Amino acid sequence: MIKKYVQQNRQLVVLLAVFLFLLGWSYLAQYTSSTAISYSEFLAQVDKGNVEQITVKGENIHGRLNTPATFNDASYTSFSTYLPSFGDPELMSKLKQQGVQVNTEPKSDRILWYIVISLLPLLLIFWLIFMQYKRMQGQGGGLFSIGQNQARQYDHSQEKTTFDDVAGAQEAKIELQEVVDYLTDPDKIQDMGGKIPKGIMLVGPPGTGKTLLARAVAGEAGVAFFNITGSDFMEMFVGVGAKRVRNLFQDARKNAPCIIFIDEIDAIGRRRGAGLGGGHDEREQTLNQLLSELDGFEAHENIIVMCATNRPDILDPALSRPGRFDRRIIVELPSTQDRLELLHLYTREKQLDDEVDLDRLARETQGFSGADLENMLNEATLLAAREDRGSISHAEIEAARDKILMGLKRHGLVMTEGEKRMVAYHEAGHSLVGAFLPNADPVYKVSIVPRSQSMGATQQFPEQERYIYPREYLQDKLAVMMGGRCAESLVFDTATSGAANDLQQATKMARKMVLEWGMSGQFEHMALGSAGEQVFLGEELGKGKEYSEATSQAVDKEVETILRDAFDRARDILSRHRSALDDLAQSLLDHEEVAGEKVYSIAGISR
Ligand code: ADP
Ligand code: MG
Ligand code: ZN
């Protein structure tokens, strides 16, 4: 406790130490230079006429002799002694008689010290308050700067982001180019009677480069860029967020032309009046302020407000009304071509082995965002550096990709032989079903290396990007998902908890097929409603289902039928190719990882 306090207030401790030292030193200084003698020795020297002068200060007497004398075997000329407490009325006349020069001083010159000492606590308190204040300022604002604008204004001359830094996202760039043109030459478009939207909303999954794009617009146009994140508006006090919004727009007006960018706007832009658990006064006030600021400025002010979100579904509809964020730009996950561009972009300054095939890598990174790809290549670089390699090989990239897809390897995990066999058969089941079914995505790799997210994994990658899913594809996919559980029941005549995730995903997909895609026998060509992937509390609770309880039961029945069919198809395949299943499982136990080609050769399928 004390130790911690000392560490936190080092300056204070040093100050105290210096103070104590000075106090002690001033005391000592008075005595070290002179010899302490007895009062009678002093009187004897006075009587001898050997005392030159003395200084009397209270009871203390200091003085000097004309010629050195000895006291207790020590020779001295400077001395100090004390007046007896009962006084000595004859002393003064003796001194006068001997012609000793007598100085008197007030009893103490420590008055100054008394003042300092009595003021010290006060000084300390002031000092502590000052330090506390400084510390709070260090931590983002502190009490005294609440309400001030949190937006960081980027100096565009320093780090200029341009569209060249953004790979892919072609459509978004084309749309945003208009904004750039407007900001660089606003009169041109206005003269032609054109109207530029003042609010632009970038919508897309995380890591697809929304923030990057916004910054690039500012960079291309060479205007100031006010960047603030939705959660920055939130403070502990109601009304602060609203004040921040006001200040932000004020600052922006002073710096026009400029771009205001509100990242992650869902933090404040969530639908009002929704949500459980008490009021959201602060958030709603902030949102209201934002809406009124958006309405309040005119197109000719040359301010473009951009925002980004990956949850457009939960935003308040008022935000996207005309005149506000009425232009919506979708930033998709990169396509194969985009991924190739991204890979080229991020390997520009990296040393790659010749064998690394970026085209192939682009095909085999379905569903990766720009940020994921960047992360993957960075991991690969670190791995290569750890192994003291001058360049990055395919193996490192592959390892990095697996880490992103399936999580970290768990080296410490010890599985029993029986558990390993179970996992091997489970994964072999998935991949064999995948290999045999014509409409399923090709099997890329199977692994039973335990990782943070699963005990094993089967990776499949489609040959091409898919934007629509035919029923046959979905049915095959379901059968592949069932392949794991199916192998368990076929070989070990049991079921394990390892299939939990498979079953969850399969059920979710089957529900979508019934409810949203009209793919079940009874509800063919009928969209009953949403399978409720991300239920937004509050909204969903008040709404209820769009269909009756009886229909609900029928839906469950249909889902069950679909899942049972999928399971039966998987079992059909696995029992017909039982020896391939055994071979693949054994191969997995031997090597932990088996490549897709090997899976097909074990299955006896030529591709
Ligand atoms: P978002 O805001 O959509 O979540 P970011 O813009 O923050 O994504 O992207 C995170 C990082 O990923 C960026 O800093 C950039 O390095 C990289 N990135 C993502 N998409 C792209 C892209 N299309 N081009 C270049 N880099 C990208
Ligand atoms: Mg972002
Ligand atoms: Zn599984």
XYZ file of C-alpha atoms and ligand atoms in Angstrom:
636
model
C 0.000 0.000 0.000
C 2.645 2.495 1.078
C 4.994 1.195 -1.543
C 2.412 1.746 -4.205
C 1.748 5.260 -2.968
C 5.441 6.047 -3.033
C 5.708 4.789 -6.570
C 2.787 6.861 -7.716
C 3.966 10.037 -6.040
C 7.671 9.889 -6.506
C 7.987 13.640 -6.875
C 6.195 14.213 -3.608
C 8.501 11.862 -1.767
C 11.589 13.517 -3.187
C 10.281 16.905 -2.132
C 9.678 15.702 1.433
C 13.129 14.174 1.656
C 14.781 17.407 0.530
C 12.778 19.350 3.064
C 13.733 17.091 5.973
C 17.340 17.159 4.930
C 17.456 20.971 4.912
C 15.862 21.110 8.336
C 18.386 18.691 9.824
C 21.306 20.319 8.130
C 20.519 23.789 9.442
C 20.523 22.365 12.961
C 23.774 20.512 12.551
C 25.533 23.428 10.909
C 25.316 25.431 14.119
C 27.217 22.883 16.156
C 29.725 21.063 14.066
C 32.081 23.991 13.659
C 32.415 24.762 17.350
C 33.425 22.727 20.438
C 30.865 22.244 23.147
C 32.380 23.250 26.475
C 31.061 23.386 30.016
C 29.710 26.621 31.488
C 32.434 26.738 34.118
C 35.140 26.370 31.444
C 33.472 29.286 29.701
C 33.509 31.375 32.889
C 37.161 30.477 33.444
C 38.066 31.717 29.972
C 36.112 34.939 30.583
C 37.970 35.488 33.838
C 41.285 34.922 32.012
C 40.272 37.620 29.529
C 40.711 35.127 26.697
C 37.203 35.499 25.212
C 37.095 37.722 22.186
C 33.390 37.798 21.429
C 30.215 35.854 22.082
C 26.781 35.608 20.494
C 23.853 34.915 22.778
C 20.784 33.404 21.310
C 18.240 32.272 23.892
C 20.164 29.843 26.104
C 22.792 29.219 23.466
C 26.124 30.913 23.658
C 28.572 30.785 20.775
C 31.874 32.470 20.920
C 35.549 32.760 19.926
C 38.747 32.878 21.986
C 41.741 35.136 21.449
C 44.204 32.279 21.903
C 43.406 28.560 21.640
C 42.611 26.784 24.886
C 42.172 23.074 25.682
C 39.055 21.422 26.993
C 38.882 17.651 27.549
C 42.277 17.302 25.840
C 41.064 19.065 22.723
C 42.296 22.424 21.582
C 39.654 24.900 20.454
C 39.030 28.496 19.583
C 35.332 28.383 18.633
C 33.010 27.152 21.310
C 29.416 26.787 22.301
C 27.769 26.351 25.655
C 24.479 26.958 27.452
C 23.365 29.505 29.988
C 22.204 27.824 33.184
C 18.438 27.681 33.421
C 18.540 29.525 36.749
C 20.386 32.360 35.027
C 23.640 34.047 35.925
C 23.141 37.669 37.029
C 26.860 38.323 37.334
C 27.787 37.250 33.862
C 27.065 40.514 32.101
C 29.169 42.599 34.440
C 32.072 40.149 34.073
C 31.865 40.347 30.332
C 31.807 44.110 30.455
C 34.790 44.103 32.746
C 36.807 41.968 30.350
C 35.720 43.981 27.348
C 34.146 41.013 25.545
C 32.158 41.929 22.510
C 28.614 40.651 23.093
C 26.110 40.094 20.305
C 22.555 39.139 21.081
C 20.110 37.585 18.678
C 16.445 36.852 19.102
C 15.748 33.520 20.691
C 15.144 31.844 17.389
C 15.361 32.567 13.688
C 13.230 29.546 13.079
C 10.146 31.680 12.597
C 10.624 31.276 8.914
C 10.626 27.542 9.383
C 7.454 27.751 11.422
C 5.755 29.575 8.600
C 6.936 27.051 6.054
C 5.913 24.123 8.218
C 2.462 25.485 8.877
C 1.936 26.239 5.207
C 3.279 22.900 4.078
C 0.057 20.847 4.315
C -1.741 23.493 2.314
C 0.961 23.492 -0.338
C 0.859 19.726 -0.467
C -2.869 19.674 -1.026
C -2.625 22.159 -3.861
C 0.184 20.204 -5.375
C -1.736 16.923 -5.208
C -4.777 18.478 -6.858
C -2.568 19.835 -9.580
C -0.997 16.438 -10.234
C -4.382 14.746 -10.309
C -5.598 17.269 -12.809
C -2.598 16.755 -14.994
C -3.061 12.991 -14.935
C -6.691 13.314 -15.933
C -5.736 15.515 -18.815
C -3.353 12.857 -19.968
C -6.197 10.363 -20.093
C -8.160 11.731 -22.959
C -9.690 14.918 -21.837
C -10.600 14.593 -18.219
C -13.326 16.397 -16.452
C -12.495 19.806 -17.774
C -12.590 19.057 -21.460
C -15.886 17.208 -21.570
C -17.996 18.366 -24.429
C -15.088 19.344 -26.550
C -14.869 18.013 -30.040
C -13.189 14.612 -30.107
C -12.729 14.476 -33.845
C -9.168 14.234 -34.917
C -8.528 16.443 -37.811
C -6.087 14.784 -40.102
C -3.516 16.893 -41.714
C -3.900 15.736 -45.256
C -0.491 16.952 -46.275
C 1.137 14.421 -43.977
C -0.218 10.978 -44.661
C -2.187 11.139 -47.803
C -4.449 8.205 -48.484
C -5.686 7.955 -52.042
C -7.820 5.600 -54.070
C -4.613 3.845 -55.099
C -4.312 2.576 -51.547
C -7.689 0.907 -51.871
C -7.678 -2.317 -53.845
C -10.856 -3.540 -55.502
C -14.083 -1.873 -54.299
C -14.518 -0.592 -57.839
C -18.168 0.443 -57.543
C -17.596 2.311 -54.313
C -14.684 4.166 -55.842
C -16.729 5.227 -58.853
C -19.490 6.569 -56.634
C -17.061 8.337 -54.366
C -15.192 9.891 -57.273
C -18.248 12.115 -57.739
C -17.803 13.393 -54.232
C -14.147 14.056 -54.846
C -14.977 15.986 -58.009
C -17.499 18.022 -56.118
C -15.160 18.862 -53.267
C -12.349 19.894 -55.594
C -14.536 22.045 -57.816
C -17.914 22.628 -56.210
C -18.934 25.432 -58.548
C -18.713 23.299 -61.635
C -21.372 20.893 -60.541
C -23.548 23.561 -58.959
C -23.442 25.691 -62.075
C -24.768 22.764 -63.994
C -27.595 22.537 -61.509
C -26.332 19.264 -60.113
C -26.981 18.284 -56.565
C -24.539 16.327 -54.532
C -25.752 14.307 -51.611
C -24.408 15.757 -48.402
C -24.657 12.532 -46.487
C -23.114 9.263 -47.589
C -23.390 5.998 -45.743
C -20.819 3.277 -46.334
C -22.270 -0.112 -45.549
C -20.380 -3.377 -45.469
C -18.869 -6.121 -43.359
C -15.965 -5.285 -41.026
C -12.523 -4.989 -42.553
C -13.661 -4.268 -46.082
C -12.031 -0.860 -46.162
C -14.848 1.546 -45.322
C -12.696 3.697 -43.088
C -9.933 3.536 -45.644
C -12.257 4.675 -48.430
C -13.492 7.647 -46.444
C -9.956 8.711 -45.763
C -9.077 8.249 -49.415
C -11.883 10.603 -50.446
C -10.407 13.307 -48.243
C -6.938 12.543 -49.572
C -8.012 12.659 -53.199
C -9.881 15.916 -52.739
C -7.174 17.384 -50.535
C -9.603 18.626 -47.902
C -9.668 18.439 -44.139
C -10.944 15.208 -42.660
C -12.778 15.076 -39.362
C -12.791 11.531 -38.128
C -14.856 10.522 -35.146
C -16.150 7.168 -33.995
C -19.726 6.779 -32.871
C -18.732 5.722 -29.403
C -16.599 8.855 -28.968
C -19.792 10.813 -28.536
C -20.743 8.824 -25.516
C -19.762 10.127 -22.133
C -20.977 9.575 -18.658
C -23.048 12.719 -18.631
C -26.268 13.207 -20.469
C -26.040 15.989 -22.989
C -22.327 15.764 -23.577
C -22.704 13.786 -26.784
C -25.096 16.356 -28.180
C -22.639 19.102 -27.341
C -19.873 17.203 -29.092
C -21.977 16.903 -32.213
C -22.604 20.648 -32.149
C -18.916 21.404 -31.706
C -17.952 18.994 -34.441
C -20.152 20.676 -37.005
C -18.989 24.099 -35.853
C -15.360 23.114 -36.298
C -16.132 21.630 -39.670
C -17.805 24.831 -40.860
C -14.660 26.752 -40.008
C -12.618 24.323 -42.075
C -14.857 23.908 -45.102
C -14.503 22.371 -47.601
C -14.070 19.258 -45.547
C -15.332 15.809 -44.766
C -16.872 14.722 -41.523
C -16.584 10.994 -41.090
C -18.543 9.228 -38.366
C -17.221 5.701 -38.103
C -19.300 2.910 -36.577
C -22.348 5.093 -36.525
C -24.484 2.295 -35.112
C -23.158 3.193 -31.666
C -25.320 6.312 -31.675
C -27.568 5.756 -34.650
C -29.471 2.822 -33.281
C -33.192 2.940 -33.699
C -34.747 5.167 -31.091
C -37.254 3.805 -28.667
C -35.921 0.294 -29.073
C -33.940 -1.811 -26.720
C -34.595 -3.076 -23.287
C -33.397 -2.064 -19.882
C -34.263 1.527 -19.247
C -33.886 4.703 -21.202
C -31.117 5.638 -23.541
C -31.456 9.337 -22.991
C -27.897 10.191 -23.781
C -27.786 8.242 -27.016
C -31.115 9.552 -28.217
C -30.209 13.133 -27.454
C -26.967 12.714 -29.350
C -28.766 11.194 -32.296
C -31.372 13.946 -32.314
C -28.648 16.552 -32.304
C -26.919 14.798 -35.174
C -30.115 14.687 -37.188
C -30.786 18.348 -36.659
C -27.222 19.285 -37.575
C -27.561 17.243 -40.756
C -30.703 19.152 -41.606
C -29.177 22.439 -40.599
C -26.397 22.893 -43.086
C -26.755 23.667 -46.712
C -25.244 22.044 -49.746
C -23.224 25.141 -50.564
C -21.302 24.861 -47.336
C -19.061 22.280 -48.981
C -19.176 19.853 -46.141
C -19.740 16.201 -46.889
C -20.790 13.997 -44.029
C -19.891 10.352 -44.369
C -20.580 7.516 -42.020
C -19.856 3.813 -41.914
C -21.589 0.851 -40.377
C -21.766 -2.899 -40.664
C -25.206 -3.055 -39.091
C -27.474 -0.988 -41.325
C -30.425 -3.064 -40.160
C -30.401 -1.586 -36.678
C -30.035 2.045 -37.685
C -32.779 4.522 -37.062
C -34.710 5.020 -40.293
C -34.595 8.773 -39.723
C -30.886 8.705 -40.481
C -31.360 7.689 -44.097
C -34.174 10.074 -44.940
C -33.616 12.377 -47.919
C -31.236 15.168 -47.062
C -29.449 13.098 -44.473
C -27.481 9.927 -45.201
C -29.530 9.325 -48.289
C -26.774 7.913 -50.464
C -25.876 4.395 -49.507
C -22.710 2.840 -50.860
C -22.310 -0.867 -50.348
C -18.780 -2.087 -49.747
C -18.806 -5.823 -50.368
C -16.375 -8.494 -49.332
C -13.745 -8.600 -52.061
C -14.310 -10.843 -55.082
C -11.614 -13.201 -56.332
C -10.286 -10.470 -58.613
C -10.318 -7.940 -55.779
C -8.492 -10.361 -53.534
C -5.809 -10.765 -56.149
C -5.404 -6.973 -56.237
C -5.277 -6.861 -52.463
C -2.662 -9.603 -52.361
C -0.544 -7.731 -54.867
C -0.941 -4.559 -52.859
C 0.150 -6.134 -49.607
C 3.013 -8.160 -51.058
C 4.488 -5.169 -52.846
C 7.119 -4.677 -50.206
C 7.454 -8.282 -49.133
C 9.937 -10.850 -50.354
C 8.029 -13.845 -51.707
C 9.340 -17.204 -52.855
C 8.870 -17.826 -56.567
C 6.565 -20.754 -55.861
C 3.971 -18.520 -54.180
C 1.013 -18.369 -56.522
C -1.090 -15.319 -55.743
C -3.764 -16.304 -58.259
C -4.325 -19.545 -56.473
C -4.210 -17.846 -53.105
C -6.860 -15.382 -54.237
C -9.097 -18.283 -55.214
C -8.507 -20.072 -51.945
C -9.357 -17.195 -49.649
C -13.100 -17.028 -50.157
C -14.830 -14.792 -47.677
C -11.657 -13.044 -46.529
C -11.922 -9.295 -46.125
C -9.137 -6.898 -47.035
C -8.174 -6.695 -43.396
C -8.070 -10.495 -43.151
C -5.749 -10.728 -46.142
C -3.484 -8.050 -44.761
C -3.460 -9.842 -41.447
C -2.696 -13.168 -43.129
C 0.295 -11.832 -45.021
C 1.543 -10.116 -41.933
C 1.331 -13.358 -39.944
C 3.174 -15.152 -42.723
C 5.932 -12.558 -42.618
C 6.285 -13.002 -38.884
C 6.429 -16.765 -39.266
C 9.101 -16.477 -41.943
C 11.090 -14.114 -39.762
C 10.845 -16.484 -36.826
C 12.321 -19.222 -38.960
C 15.052 -16.885 -40.158
C 13.981 -17.115 -43.737
C 14.726 -14.261 -46.069
C 11.499 -14.715 -47.978
C 7.973 -15.972 -47.467
C 7.017 -19.379 -48.800
C 3.626 -20.852 -49.485
C 3.844 -22.937 -46.299
C 3.927 -19.838 -44.114
C 1.044 -18.215 -45.915
C -0.935 -21.420 -45.595
C -0.196 -21.633 -41.864
C -1.254 -18.025 -41.397
C -4.434 -18.631 -43.323
C -5.315 -21.676 -41.225
C -4.780 -19.612 -38.130
C -7.226 -16.989 -39.336
C -9.754 -19.561 -40.509
C -9.623 -21.950 -37.593
C -7.856 -20.225 -34.765
C -4.596 -20.849 -32.967
C -3.166 -24.331 -32.652
C -3.523 -25.743 -29.190
C -0.214 -27.376 -28.546
C -0.856 -28.108 -24.906
C -3.983 -30.097 -25.584
C -3.578 -33.821 -24.977
C -6.265 -36.022 -26.456
C -6.595 -39.720 -25.787
C -6.114 -42.126 -28.678
C -9.829 -42.833 -28.631
C -10.718 -39.148 -28.879
C -8.289 -38.658 -31.729
C -9.811 -41.575 -33.627
C -13.237 -40.104 -33.078
C -12.183 -36.717 -34.465
C -10.386 -38.354 -37.395
C -13.492 -40.281 -38.406
C -15.676 -37.219 -37.897
C -13.575 -35.091 -40.242
C -13.073 -37.941 -42.690
C -16.855 -38.234 -42.813
C -17.289 -34.543 -43.700
C -14.678 -34.587 -46.408
C -15.666 -37.893 -48.027
C -19.267 -36.786 -48.349
C -17.963 -33.530 -49.771
C -15.774 -35.387 -52.248
C -18.553 -37.637 -53.481
C -21.380 -35.132 -53.829
C -21.316 -33.389 -57.212
C -22.734 -30.028 -56.122
C -20.704 -29.551 -52.968
C -17.700 -27.245 -52.838
C -14.454 -29.127 -53.536
C -12.564 -30.345 -50.494
C -9.406 -28.347 -50.022
C -7.883 -29.749 -46.879
C -8.776 -31.826 -43.819
C -7.062 -31.446 -40.511
C -7.344 -32.867 -37.017
C -4.942 -30.399 -35.461
C -6.736 -29.118 -32.386
C -7.240 -25.383 -32.558
C -8.907 -22.812 -30.407
C -12.177 -23.017 -32.282
C -12.446 -26.712 -33.064
C -10.807 -30.095 -32.708
C -10.552 -30.541 -36.442
C -11.701 -28.973 -39.655
C -12.580 -29.674 -43.238
C -11.871 -26.778 -45.557
C -13.808 -26.411 -48.728
C -13.485 -23.649 -51.259
C -15.809 -23.101 -54.185
C -14.146 -22.889 -57.576
C -15.921 -19.639 -58.182
C -17.640 -17.023 -56.148
C -21.261 -17.881 -55.486
C -23.905 -15.226 -55.315
C -26.973 -17.423 -55.458
C -27.472 -20.804 -53.950
C -29.405 -23.439 -55.916
C -31.367 -25.951 -53.895
C -29.088 -28.801 -54.989
C -26.062 -26.971 -53.666
C -27.707 -26.340 -50.320
C -28.826 -29.946 -49.982
C -25.333 -31.219 -50.688
C -23.894 -28.724 -48.254
C -26.245 -29.990 -45.577
C -25.208 -33.564 -46.274
C -21.550 -32.565 -45.862
C -22.381 -30.926 -42.545
C -24.043 -34.144 -41.453
C -21.083 -36.239 -42.634
C -19.233 -35.843 -39.329
C -22.038 -36.925 -37.047
C -22.897 -39.671 -39.500
C -19.393 -41.178 -39.441
C -19.497 -41.225 -35.651
C -22.731 -43.158 -35.615
C -21.640 -45.513 -38.385
C -18.247 -46.426 -36.940
C -18.698 -46.052 -33.203
C -22.444 -46.382 -33.023
C -22.617 -43.270 -30.878
C -23.012 -39.496 -31.061
C -20.650 -36.897 -29.653
C -20.799 -33.290 -28.619
C -18.200 -32.520 -31.295
C -20.963 -32.132 -33.843
C -22.671 -29.289 -31.983
C -21.481 -26.597 -34.337
C -22.308 -28.644 -37.455
C -25.830 -29.218 -36.225
C -26.339 -25.591 -35.333
C -25.292 -24.386 -38.753
C -27.249 -27.070 -40.536
C -30.391 -26.267 -38.608
C -30.033 -22.572 -39.274
C -29.616 -23.197 -42.959
C -32.543 -25.608 -43.117
C -34.754 -23.042 -41.383
C -33.777 -20.456 -43.939
C -34.606 -22.880 -46.727
C -38.077 -23.321 -45.304
C -38.850 -19.823 -44.055
C -37.104 -17.534 -46.505
C -36.335 -19.444 -49.656
C -39.490 -21.507 -50.075
C -37.609 -24.741 -50.599
C -39.670 -27.185 -48.590
C -42.444 -29.415 -49.821
C -45.264 -27.850 -47.861
C -44.255 -24.196 -48.166
C -42.866 -24.271 -51.646
C -42.622 -20.830 -53.225
C -43.579 -19.151 -50.002
C -41.624 -16.746 -47.837
C -42.960 -17.050 -44.339
C -40.604 -14.605 -42.755
C -37.114 -14.314 -41.490
C -35.260 -17.110 -39.803
C -34.122 -14.419 -37.403
C -30.400 -14.567 -37.744
C -29.624 -11.550 -35.645
C -32.582 -10.774 -33.539
C -32.496 -7.185 -32.532
C -33.946 -7.112 -29.070
C -36.822 -4.870 -28.368
C -37.904 -4.654 -31.938
C -38.345 -8.340 -32.407
C -40.007 -8.795 -29.049
C -42.778 -6.400 -29.820
C -43.423 -7.741 -33.279
C -44.076 -11.421 -32.833
C -44.220 -14.008 -35.562
C -45.974 -13.429 -38.817
C -47.521 -16.864 -38.893
C -49.699 -18.991 -36.665
C -48.666 -21.509 -34.077
C -49.873 -24.337 -36.315
C -47.693 -23.113 -39.170
C -44.823 -22.833 -36.770
C -45.145 -26.513 -35.965
C -45.364 -27.397 -39.634
C -42.176 -25.410 -40.232
C -40.390 -27.391 -37.554
C -41.555 -30.548 -39.232
C -40.223 -29.430 -42.598
C -36.884 -28.454 -41.106
C -36.665 -31.847 -39.514
C -37.401 -33.572 -42.829
C -34.710 -31.620 -44.632
C -32.118 -32.425 -41.975
C -33.083 -36.096 -41.903
C -32.775 -36.321 -45.680
C -29.327 -34.786 -45.502
C -28.263 -37.250 -42.839
C -29.586 -40.189 -44.849
C -27.690 -39.095 -47.934
C -24.485 -38.808 -45.948
C -24.989 -42.241 -44.399
C -25.683 -43.733 -47.784
C -22.375 -42.448 -49.133
C -20.300 -43.366 -46.103
C -21.644 -46.881 -45.741
C -21.056 -47.556 -49.419
C -17.468 -46.312 -49.159
C -16.635 -47.623 -45.747
C -13.089 -48.692 -46.672
C -12.303 -45.217 -48.034
C -13.568 -43.788 -44.768
C -11.220 -46.059 -42.805
C -8.285 -45.203 -45.076
C -8.849 -41.464 -44.810
C -9.260 -41.597 -41.032
C -6.037 -43.592 -40.732
C -4.257 -41.169 -42.999
C -5.435 -38.301 -40.783
C -4.216 -40.085 -37.666
C -0.836 -40.565 -39.322
C -0.359 -37.084 -40.749
C -2.814 -34.809 -38.896
C -3.450 -32.969 -42.172
C -4.483 -34.365 -45.519
C -4.645 -32.312 -48.695
C -7.711 -32.273 -50.901
C -6.029 -34.183 -53.741
C -5.230 -37.032 -51.386
C -8.842 -37.148 -50.224
C -9.990 -37.562 -53.807
C -7.412 -40.233 -54.538
C -8.407 -42.185 -51.415
C -12.016 -41.886 -52.514
C -10.986 -43.158 -55.937
C -12.354 -40.100 -57.696
C -10.408 -38.702 -60.584
C -10.730 -34.978 -61.130
P -13.702 -1.180 -42.126
O -13.718 0.251 -41.744
O -14.551 -1.503 -43.312
O -13.972 -2.110 -41.002
P -10.963 -0.613 -42.561
O -11.040 0.471 -43.554
O -10.705 -0.206 -41.161
O -12.241 -1.529 -42.613
O -9.898 -1.660 -43.045
C -8.988 -2.242 -42.176
C -7.670 -2.429 -42.906
O -7.792 -3.439 -43.886
C -7.270 -1.199 -43.652
O -6.473 -0.373 -42.856
C -6.489 -1.736 -44.824
O -5.156 -1.907 -44.457
C -7.101 -3.099 -45.051
N -8.053 -3.067 -46.163
C -9.340 -3.438 -46.108
N -9.932 -3.325 -47.312
C -8.994 -2.861 -48.144
C -8.980 -2.534 -49.544
N -10.071 -2.668 -50.311
N -7.828 -2.084 -50.067
C -6.737 -1.948 -49.310
N -6.686 -2.230 -48.012
C -7.786 -2.685 -47.416
Mg -13.782 0.912 -39.856
Zn -17.909 -31.450 -37.871
